[in-house]
Short mmCIF file of C-alpha atoms in Angstrom, two decimals:
data_model
loop_
_atom_site.label_atom_id
_atom_site.label_comp_id
_atom_site.label_asym_id
_atom_site.label_seq_id
_atom_site.Cartn_x
_atom_site.Cartn_y
_atom_site.Cartn_z
CA MET E 1 44.37 45.80 60.28
CA VAL E 2 43.24 43.46 63.37
CA ASP E 3 45.16 44.09 66.37
CA ALA E 4 46.32 41.30 68.99
CA LEU E 5 44.97 41.46 72.31
CA GLY E 6 46.39 39.90 75.21
CA VAL E 7 43.95 37.58 77.49
CA ALA E 8 44.25 35.62 79.87
CA VAL E 9 42.11 33.45 81.63
CA VAL E 10 41.41 33.07 86.00
CA GLY E 11 39.77 30.30 87.65
CA PHE E 12 39.73 26.91 85.28
CA GLY E 13 37.01 25.30 86.53
CA TRP E 14 34.02 24.43 83.82
CA MET E 15 33.31 28.39 83.19
CA GLY E 16 37.07 29.14 82.56
CA ARG E 17 37.22 26.15 80.01
CA VAL E 18 33.32 28.22 78.29
CA HIS E 19 35.09 31.31 78.48
CA THR E 20 38.56 30.13 76.79
CA GLN E 21 36.39 28.09 73.86
CA ALA E 22 34.45 31.47 73.33
CA TYR E 23 38.24 33.49 72.79
CA ALA E 24 39.54 31.09 70.34
CA ARG E 25 35.90 30.94 68.11
CA VAL E 26 34.89 34.40 68.45
CA ARG E 27 36.75 34.90 64.88
CA HIS E 28 34.87 32.32 63.34
CA HIS E 29 31.87 33.72 63.60
CA TYR E 30 32.81 37.15 63.68
CA PRO E 31 35.57 38.30 61.07
CA GLN E 32 35.12 41.83 61.55
CA LEU E 33 35.76 41.99 64.91
CA ALA E 34 38.69 44.63 65.42
CA LEU E 35 40.65 42.04 67.68
CA ARG E 36 42.14 39.43 67.60
CA PRO E 37 42.13 37.82 71.49
CA GLU E 38 45.40 35.92 72.20
CA LEU E 39 45.58 33.03 74.98
CA ILE E 40 48.87 34.60 76.92
CA THR E 41 48.17 33.36 80.36
CA VAL E 42 45.29 30.44 82.86
CA ALA E 43 45.76 31.22 86.40
CA GLU E 44 44.53 28.01 88.59
CA GLU E 45 45.93 27.06 91.81
CA VAL E 46 44.49 23.40 91.43
CA PRO E 47 48.05 22.03 90.36
CA GLY E 48 48.43 20.50 87.23
CA ARG E 49 45.01 22.41 86.18
CA ALA E 50 46.40 25.10 84.18
CA GLU E 51 49.31 22.85 82.76
CA GLU E 52 46.69 20.86 81.34
CA ALA E 53 44.84 23.82 80.26
CA ALA E 54 47.79 25.47 78.60
CA ALA E 55 48.43 21.82 76.63
CA GLN E 56 45.18 21.97 75.55
CA PHE E 57 44.14 25.47 74.41
CA GLY E 58 47.71 27.22 73.98
CA PHE E 59 48.03 28.91 76.50
CA VAL E 60 51.49 30.94 76.15
CA SER E 61 52.20 30.44 80.18
CA THR E 62 50.63 29.66 83.38
CA ALA E 63 50.49 30.91 86.98
CA ARG E 64 49.03 29.39 90.43
CA ASP E 65 48.89 33.11 91.71
CA TRP E 66 45.73 35.34 89.77
CA ARG E 67 48.36 38.65 90.52
CA GLU E 68 50.59 37.32 88.59
CA VAL E 69 48.21 38.29 85.60
CA ALA E 70 47.62 41.59 87.06
CA ALA E 71 51.31 42.42 86.72
CA ASP E 72 51.41 41.07 83.27
CA PRO E 73 52.06 44.00 80.74
CA ARG E 74 50.74 41.50 77.91
CA VAL E 75 47.66 41.07 79.31
CA ARG E 76 45.21 43.63 78.09
CA ALA E 77 41.97 42.02 78.96
CA VAL E 78 41.04 39.26 81.66
CA SER E 79 38.32 36.55 81.91
CA ILE E 80 36.66 36.30 85.86
CA THR E 81 35.53 32.70 86.41
CA ALA E 82 37.09 31.88 90.33
CA PRO E 83 34.53 31.73 92.92
CA ASN E 84 32.37 33.98 93.36
CA PHE E 85 34.22 34.93 97.14
CA LEU E 86 37.45 36.31 94.96
CA HIS E 87 35.42 38.61 92.03
CA ARG E 88 35.86 41.66 94.54
CA GLU E 89 39.27 41.10 94.93
CA ILE E 90 40.33 39.97 91.05
CA GLY E 91 37.87 42.48 89.89
CA VAL E 92 39.06 45.31 91.70
CA ALA E 93 42.56 44.63 91.09
CA MET E 94 42.12 43.68 87.45
CA ALA E 95 40.62 47.17 86.85
CA GLU E 96 43.05 49.26 88.62
CA ALA E 97 46.01 47.44 86.59
CA GLY E 98 44.41 48.69 83.65
CA LYS E 99 42.97 45.23 82.46
CA HIS E 100 39.45 45.11 81.16
CA ILE E 101 37.65 42.73 83.00
CA TRP E 102 34.79 39.81 81.62
CA ILE E 103 33.34 38.36 84.43
CA GLU E 104 31.07 35.46 85.66
CA LYS E 105 28.06 37.02 87.33
CA PRO E 106 26.87 37.68 90.74
CA VAL E 107 30.48 39.44 91.07
CA GLY E 108 31.39 38.21 94.72
CA LEU E 109 28.68 38.28 97.57
CA GLY E 110 26.71 40.78 97.41
CA ALA E 111 25.37 44.54 96.06
CA GLU E 112 28.57 45.73 98.15
CA ASP E 113 31.22 43.81 96.05
CA ALA E 114 29.44 44.60 92.63
CA ARG E 115 29.79 48.13 92.96
CA ALA E 116 33.27 47.73 94.13
CA VAL E 117 33.97 46.08 90.86
CA ALA E 118 31.94 48.65 88.67
CA ASP E 119 33.51 51.24 90.46
CA ALA E 120 36.44 49.84 90.13
CA VAL E 121 35.94 49.77 85.84
CA ALA E 122 34.71 53.08 85.81
CA ARG E 123 37.29 54.80 87.81
CA ALA E 124 40.06 52.84 85.25
CA GLY E 125 38.26 53.32 82.25
CA VAL E 126 38.33 49.85 81.20
CA GLN E 127 35.50 47.55 80.27
CA GLY E 128 33.54 45.32 82.22
CA ALA E 129 31.44 42.64 80.69
CA VAL E 130 29.44 40.26 82.70
CA GLY E 131 28.80 36.72 82.25
CA PHE E 132 24.82 36.86 81.82
CA ASN E 133 24.59 34.56 78.90
CA TYR E 134 21.08 34.44 78.85
CA ARG E 135 19.75 37.67 77.33
CA ASN E 136 22.28 36.73 74.65
CA ALA E 137 19.98 34.27 72.99
CA PRO E 138 18.20 35.73 69.79
CA ALA E 139 15.11 34.50 70.82
CA VAL E 140 15.34 36.65 74.23
CA GLU E 141 16.31 39.63 72.03
CA ALA E 142 13.20 38.74 69.32
CA ALA E 143 11.10 38.61 72.71
CA ARG E 144 12.29 42.18 74.03
CA GLU E 145 12.11 43.85 71.15
CA LEU E 146 8.10 42.20 70.29
CA ILE E 147 7.37 43.63 73.72
CA ALA E 148 9.04 46.96 73.37
CA SER E 149 7.01 47.05 70.22
CA GLY E 150 3.57 46.95 72.07
CA GLU E 151 2.40 43.98 69.97
CA ILE E 152 1.30 42.33 73.00
CA GLY E 153 -0.11 45.19 74.37
CA ALA E 154 1.05 46.58 77.72
CA VAL E 155 2.76 43.49 80.23
CA THR E 156 0.32 42.57 82.34
CA HIS E 157 2.24 40.03 84.43
CA VAL E 158 5.22 37.91 83.77
CA ARG E 159 6.57 34.53 85.43
CA VAL E 160 10.43 33.65 85.39
CA ARG E 161 11.54 29.95 86.07
CA MET E 162 14.93 28.89 86.85
CA PHE E 163 14.94 25.12 87.82
CA SER E 164 18.16 22.53 88.05
CA ASP E 165 19.33 19.43 88.98
CA TYR E 166 22.39 20.18 89.82
CA ALA E 167 22.15 19.62 93.66
CA ALA E 168 19.82 17.65 93.84
CA HIS E 169 22.05 14.63 94.65
CA PRO E 170 22.31 14.14 98.66
CA GLU E 171 26.18 12.80 97.38
CA GLY E 172 26.41 16.43 96.16
CA ALA E 173 30.00 17.49 97.56
CA LEU E 174 30.07 20.23 100.04
CA THR E 175 31.55 23.00 97.61
CA TRP E 176 32.41 26.89 98.37
CA ARG E 177 29.10 27.25 96.44
CA TYR E 178 27.03 25.96 99.48
CA GLU E 179 28.97 28.11 102.28
CA ARG E 180 27.91 32.01 102.64
CA GLU E 181 32.05 32.52 103.37
CA ARG E 182 32.74 32.49 100.09
CA GLY E 183 29.94 31.31 97.79
CA GLY E 184 27.55 34.05 99.28
CA SER E 185 23.91 33.42 98.51
CA GLY E 186 23.22 29.81 97.28
CA VAL E 187 20.67 29.95 94.53
CA LEU E 188 19.67 33.73 94.91
CA GLY E 189 23.29 33.95 92.84
CA ASP E 190 23.45 31.29 90.94
CA LEU E 191 19.99 30.82 89.32
CA ALA E 192 17.79 33.02 90.05
CA SER E 193 20.91 36.36 89.47
CA HIS E 194 19.84 35.02 85.80
CA GLY E 195 16.15 35.49 86.53
CA ALA E 196 16.34 38.90 87.86
CA ASP E 197 19.04 40.16 84.80
CA LEU E 198 15.83 38.76 82.68
CA ALA E 199 13.19 40.30 84.28
CA ARG E 200 14.69 43.64 84.21
CA PHE E 201 16.30 43.11 80.60
CA LEU E 202 12.35 41.77 79.41
CA LEU E 203 10.19 44.91 81.61
CA GLY E 204 12.41 47.48 83.14
CA ASP E 205 13.49 47.92 86.82
CA ILE E 206 11.99 45.95 89.85
CA ALA E 207 10.50 48.77 92.35
CA SER E 208 9.70 46.18 95.09
CA LEU E 209 9.32 42.72 95.88
CA THR E 210 8.32 39.57 98.63
CA ALA E 211 10.30 36.52 98.78
CA ASP E 212 10.50 33.24 100.48
CA THR E 213 13.71 30.94 100.66
CA ALA E 214 14.33 27.37 101.65
CA VAL E 215 16.94 25.01 102.20
CA PHE E 216 15.50 21.66 101.49
CA LEU E 217 19.05 19.44 101.80
CA PRO E 218 20.58 20.81 104.92
CA GLU E 219 23.32 18.99 104.84
CA ARG E 220 26.98 17.51 102.30
CA ALA E 221 29.39 16.15 102.30
CA ARG E 222 32.81 17.69 102.49
CA PRO E 223 35.05 16.61 98.91
CA ALA E 224 38.49 14.89 99.75
CA GLY E 225 40.56 16.99 97.27
CA ALA E 226 39.47 19.60 94.82
CA THR E 227 36.28 19.78 92.69
CA ALA E 228 35.32 21.19 89.71
CA GLY E 229 31.30 21.75 88.86
CA HIS E 230 29.22 19.37 90.72
CA SER E 231 30.77 16.53 92.31
CA ARG E 232 30.33 13.97 94.23
CA ALA E 233 31.17 12.99 97.39
CA ALA E 234 29.68 10.05 98.93
CA GLY E 235 31.02 9.11 102.82
CA GLY E 236 32.95 12.13 103.09
CA GLU E 237 32.65 13.62 106.78
CA LEU E 238 29.16 16.24 106.47
CA GLY E 239 28.92 19.96 107.02
CA PRO E 240 25.73 21.96 106.92
CA VAL E 241 24.68 23.79 103.99
CA GLU E 242 24.81 27.39 104.83
CA ASN E 243 22.89 29.00 102.26
CA GLU E 244 19.59 28.69 100.28
CA ASP E 245 18.43 25.74 97.84
CA TYR E 246 15.02 27.15 96.57
CA VAL E 247 13.40 31.41 96.19
CA ASN E 248 10.04 32.07 95.83
CA CYS E 249 9.20 35.69 94.66
CA LEU E 250 6.42 38.02 93.66
CA LEU E 251 7.87 41.05 92.17
CA ARG E 252 6.00 44.69 91.07
CA PHE E 253 7.67 46.13 88.12
CA ALA E 254 8.22 50.26 87.79
CA SER E 255 5.70 50.02 85.03
CA GLY E 256 3.03 49.10 86.84
CA ALA E 257 3.67 45.21 85.66
CA ARG E 258 3.18 42.16 88.36
CA GLY E 259 5.49 39.17 87.72
CA VAL E 260 6.59 35.71 89.49
CA LEU E 261 10.57 34.50 90.21
CA GLU E 262 11.05 30.89 90.86
CA ALA E 263 14.35 29.14 91.31
CA CYS E 264 16.08 25.96 92.54
CA ARG E 265 18.87 24.22 91.77
CA VAL E 266 17.19 20.91 93.63
CA SER E 267 14.65 20.09 91.31
CA VAL E 268 14.33 16.44 90.72
CA GLY E 269 13.21 15.82 87.14
CA GLU E 270 14.52 19.23 86.06
CA GLN E 271 17.53 19.88 84.08
CA ASN E 272 18.09 23.57 83.07
CA ASN E 273 14.19 24.82 82.95
CA TYR E 274 14.81 27.91 82.68
CA GLY E 275 12.56 30.05 81.05
CA PHE E 276 9.57 33.20 80.77
CA GLU E 277 6.08 33.68 80.26
CA VAL E 278 5.05 37.39 79.32
CA HIS E 279 1.39 37.95 79.56
CA GLY E 280 0.21 41.62 78.08
CA THR E 281 -3.15 42.75 77.81
CA SER E 282 -3.54 41.45 73.99
CA GLY E 283 -1.67 38.54 73.38
CA ALA E 284 2.15 36.77 75.17
CA VAL E 285 5.35 35.24 74.47
CA PHE E 286 6.66 32.28 75.82
CA TRP E 287 10.56 31.00 75.77
CA ASP E 288 12.55 27.73 76.93
CA PHE E 289 16.11 27.37 77.26
CA ARG E 290 15.57 23.83 76.02
CA ARG E 291 14.30 25.00 72.85
CA MET E 292 16.10 27.96 72.64
CA ASN E 293 15.59 29.40 69.30
CA GLU E 294 11.74 29.21 69.18
CA LEU E 295 9.53 31.32 70.76
CA GLY E 296 5.71 31.05 71.98
CA VAL E 297 3.95 34.39 70.46
CA SER E 298 -0.13 34.98 71.18
CA ARG E 299 -1.10 38.08 69.15
CA GLY E 300 -4.17 39.56 67.89
CA THR E 301 -7.29 41.09 68.28
CA ALA E 302 -9.14 38.04 69.70
CA TYR E 303 -8.10 38.36 73.56
CA GLN E 304 -10.42 35.00 74.32
CA ASP E 305 -9.17 31.50 72.18
CA GLN E 306 -6.53 33.41 70.48
CA PRO E 307 -3.71 30.71 69.24
CA VAL E 308 -0.02 30.95 70.02
CA SER E 309 2.02 30.43 66.77
CA THR E 310 5.69 28.92 66.93
CA VAL E 311 8.66 31.38 65.99
CA TYR E 312 11.41 30.01 64.66
CA VAL E 313 14.26 33.11 65.37
CA GLY E 314 16.99 33.27 61.92
CA PRO E 315 19.12 35.59 61.05
CA GLY E 316 17.39 38.76 61.52
CA ASP E 317 17.55 38.18 65.08
CA GLY E 318 19.84 38.90 67.66
CA GLU E 319 23.08 37.60 66.34
CA PHE E 320 21.75 34.41 64.90
CA GLY E 321 23.29 35.26 61.51
CA ALA E 322 26.82 35.24 63.19
CA PHE E 323 25.50 31.87 63.94
CA GLN E 324 23.10 29.63 61.41
CA PRO E 325 22.10 30.79 58.27
CA GLY E 326 18.58 30.07 58.25
CA ALA E 327 15.59 29.74 60.83
CA ALA E 328 15.12 26.47 63.21
CA ASN E 329 18.89 25.98 62.77
CA ALA E 330 20.15 25.10 66.47
CA MET E 331 22.21 27.43 68.13
CA GLY E 332 23.34 26.10 72.05
CA TYR E 333 24.76 27.52 75.20
CA ASP E 334 28.29 27.63 74.21
CA ASP E 335 27.15 30.00 71.15
CA LEU E 336 25.60 32.08 73.70
CA LYS E 337 28.67 32.79 75.42
CA VAL E 338 31.11 33.26 72.09
CA ILE E 339 28.25 36.60 71.62
CA GLU E 340 29.67 37.33 75.13
CA ALA E 341 32.98 36.71 74.04
CA TYR E 342 32.60 39.08 71.07
CA ARG E 343 30.40 41.73 72.79
CA PHE E 344 33.24 42.39 75.22
CA LEU E 345 36.22 42.36 72.40
CA ARG E 346 33.56 44.81 70.16
CA SER E 347 33.16 46.45 73.77
CA VAL E 348 37.09 47.09 74.05
CA ALA E 349 37.95 47.56 70.58
CA GLU E 350 35.17 51.10 70.40
CA GLY E 351 35.47 51.55 73.95
CA VAL E 352 31.64 51.58 74.63
CA PRO E 353 30.03 48.63 75.93
CA TYR E 354 28.15 46.55 74.40
CA GLY E 355 26.12 43.57 75.62
CA ALA E 356 25.62 43.31 80.04
CA THR E 357 28.60 45.25 82.10
CA VAL E 358 28.99 45.47 85.94
CA GLY E 359 26.23 47.53 85.75
CA ASP E 360 23.43 45.25 85.55
CA ALA E 361 25.34 42.72 87.93
CA VAL E 362 24.94 45.81 90.89
CA HIS E 363 20.98 45.68 89.49
CA SER E 364 21.21 41.91 89.62
CA ALA E 365 22.30 42.40 93.08
CA VAL E 366 20.79 44.97 94.73
CA ALA E 367 17.58 42.61 93.87
CA LEU E 368 18.94 39.59 95.29
CA GLU E 369 19.54 41.18 98.58
CA ALA E 370 16.23 42.53 98.50
CA MET E 371 14.64 38.82 98.26
CA ALA E 372 16.81 37.75 100.94
CA ARG E 373 15.99 40.60 102.79
CA SER E 374 12.41 40.64 102.39
CA ALA E 375 12.63 36.39 103.22
CA GLU E 376 13.88 36.92 106.42
CA ARG E 377 11.57 39.82 107.46
CA GLY E 378 8.59 38.29 105.72
CA ASP E 379 7.08 41.35 104.14
CA TRP E 380 7.13 43.54 101.10
CA VAL E 381 10.79 45.55 100.78
CA THR E 382 11.48 48.46 98.39
CA VAL E 383 14.55 47.67 95.18
CA ASP E 384 16.91 50.29 96.30
CA GLY E 385 18.47 51.85 93.32
CA PRO E 386 21.36 50.92 91.94
CA GLY E 387 23.58 53.63 93.52
CA VAL E 388 26.34 55.54 91.66
CA LEU E 389 27.96 53.56 88.86
#
């Protein structure tokens, strides 16, 4: 017996569309799932956008105000894909209304917001998933297992990179992403949050760090109307960019390993150049998001001149088998969100968290605040524990 689960999507920009598509596809890939998501409501304040989403994807109803979703008894689970400054208010309200939440990172404007959402989820006894999609790549999960097994020896150091050009154009619109009040941090919350999560997912807790940040495009044009994604606003009134374009950070892990995390949103010539290099005392493992389904692996006893082999992940790695029948068949970005949807819905069905949770978002947010503090002070800072979750 498969039960229906009424779901809603709050905020229908690009990420709201991605979540909706994941709900539509999830049972194609996971027919054993005990819940069947039903698209009940899409909430979006931009006029006409919710209606377009309902017409395309089959939502039963639309709303301009997310509070209608919180009050709707038909809705039992909610995707929160609104801008960062709304994460805390919406996330807490939905949890208090007894609704399970799948919320996009970074979960608010800082660690205090992320903790508030995590605490609300815990009090309500609902599930709270967070959108750290890159850890869902089968190759990343295979790398984690390889590292944990000791196949590359004791980890000595890691380099995590998150480079993109989405904000590189000087005509890029001054949206909420560039404002402290609505976006919080800049590339820290956007890309480095993923980097911090990947680093912890692979190597464990970060103990201390030192960081440097910079703004390379200090002014942008204000948009004339509603925006989605990374719009341009040529000729508009110029306003200040209030948060960072770039961060470079040295990491010390609780294990004793060292690391470098570097992220930039204005890297000309870089299109989603995300990945990591993990080195151990007897080997190494490399991953590049642009070649998402393969790993570079060096292992053995040679130490010097030891070769690197290309390993293609297959049905035995992570969730690969739910998408492709054999190694070297490609998976893509949207597939990672389908995995996220599956793990969220499985969490709801079984009452046990699977995949990244809002607790993981708190860990990431604490590390990001430590980076901001270090950049301001110019020294090493301790990464505090996440607090009570």
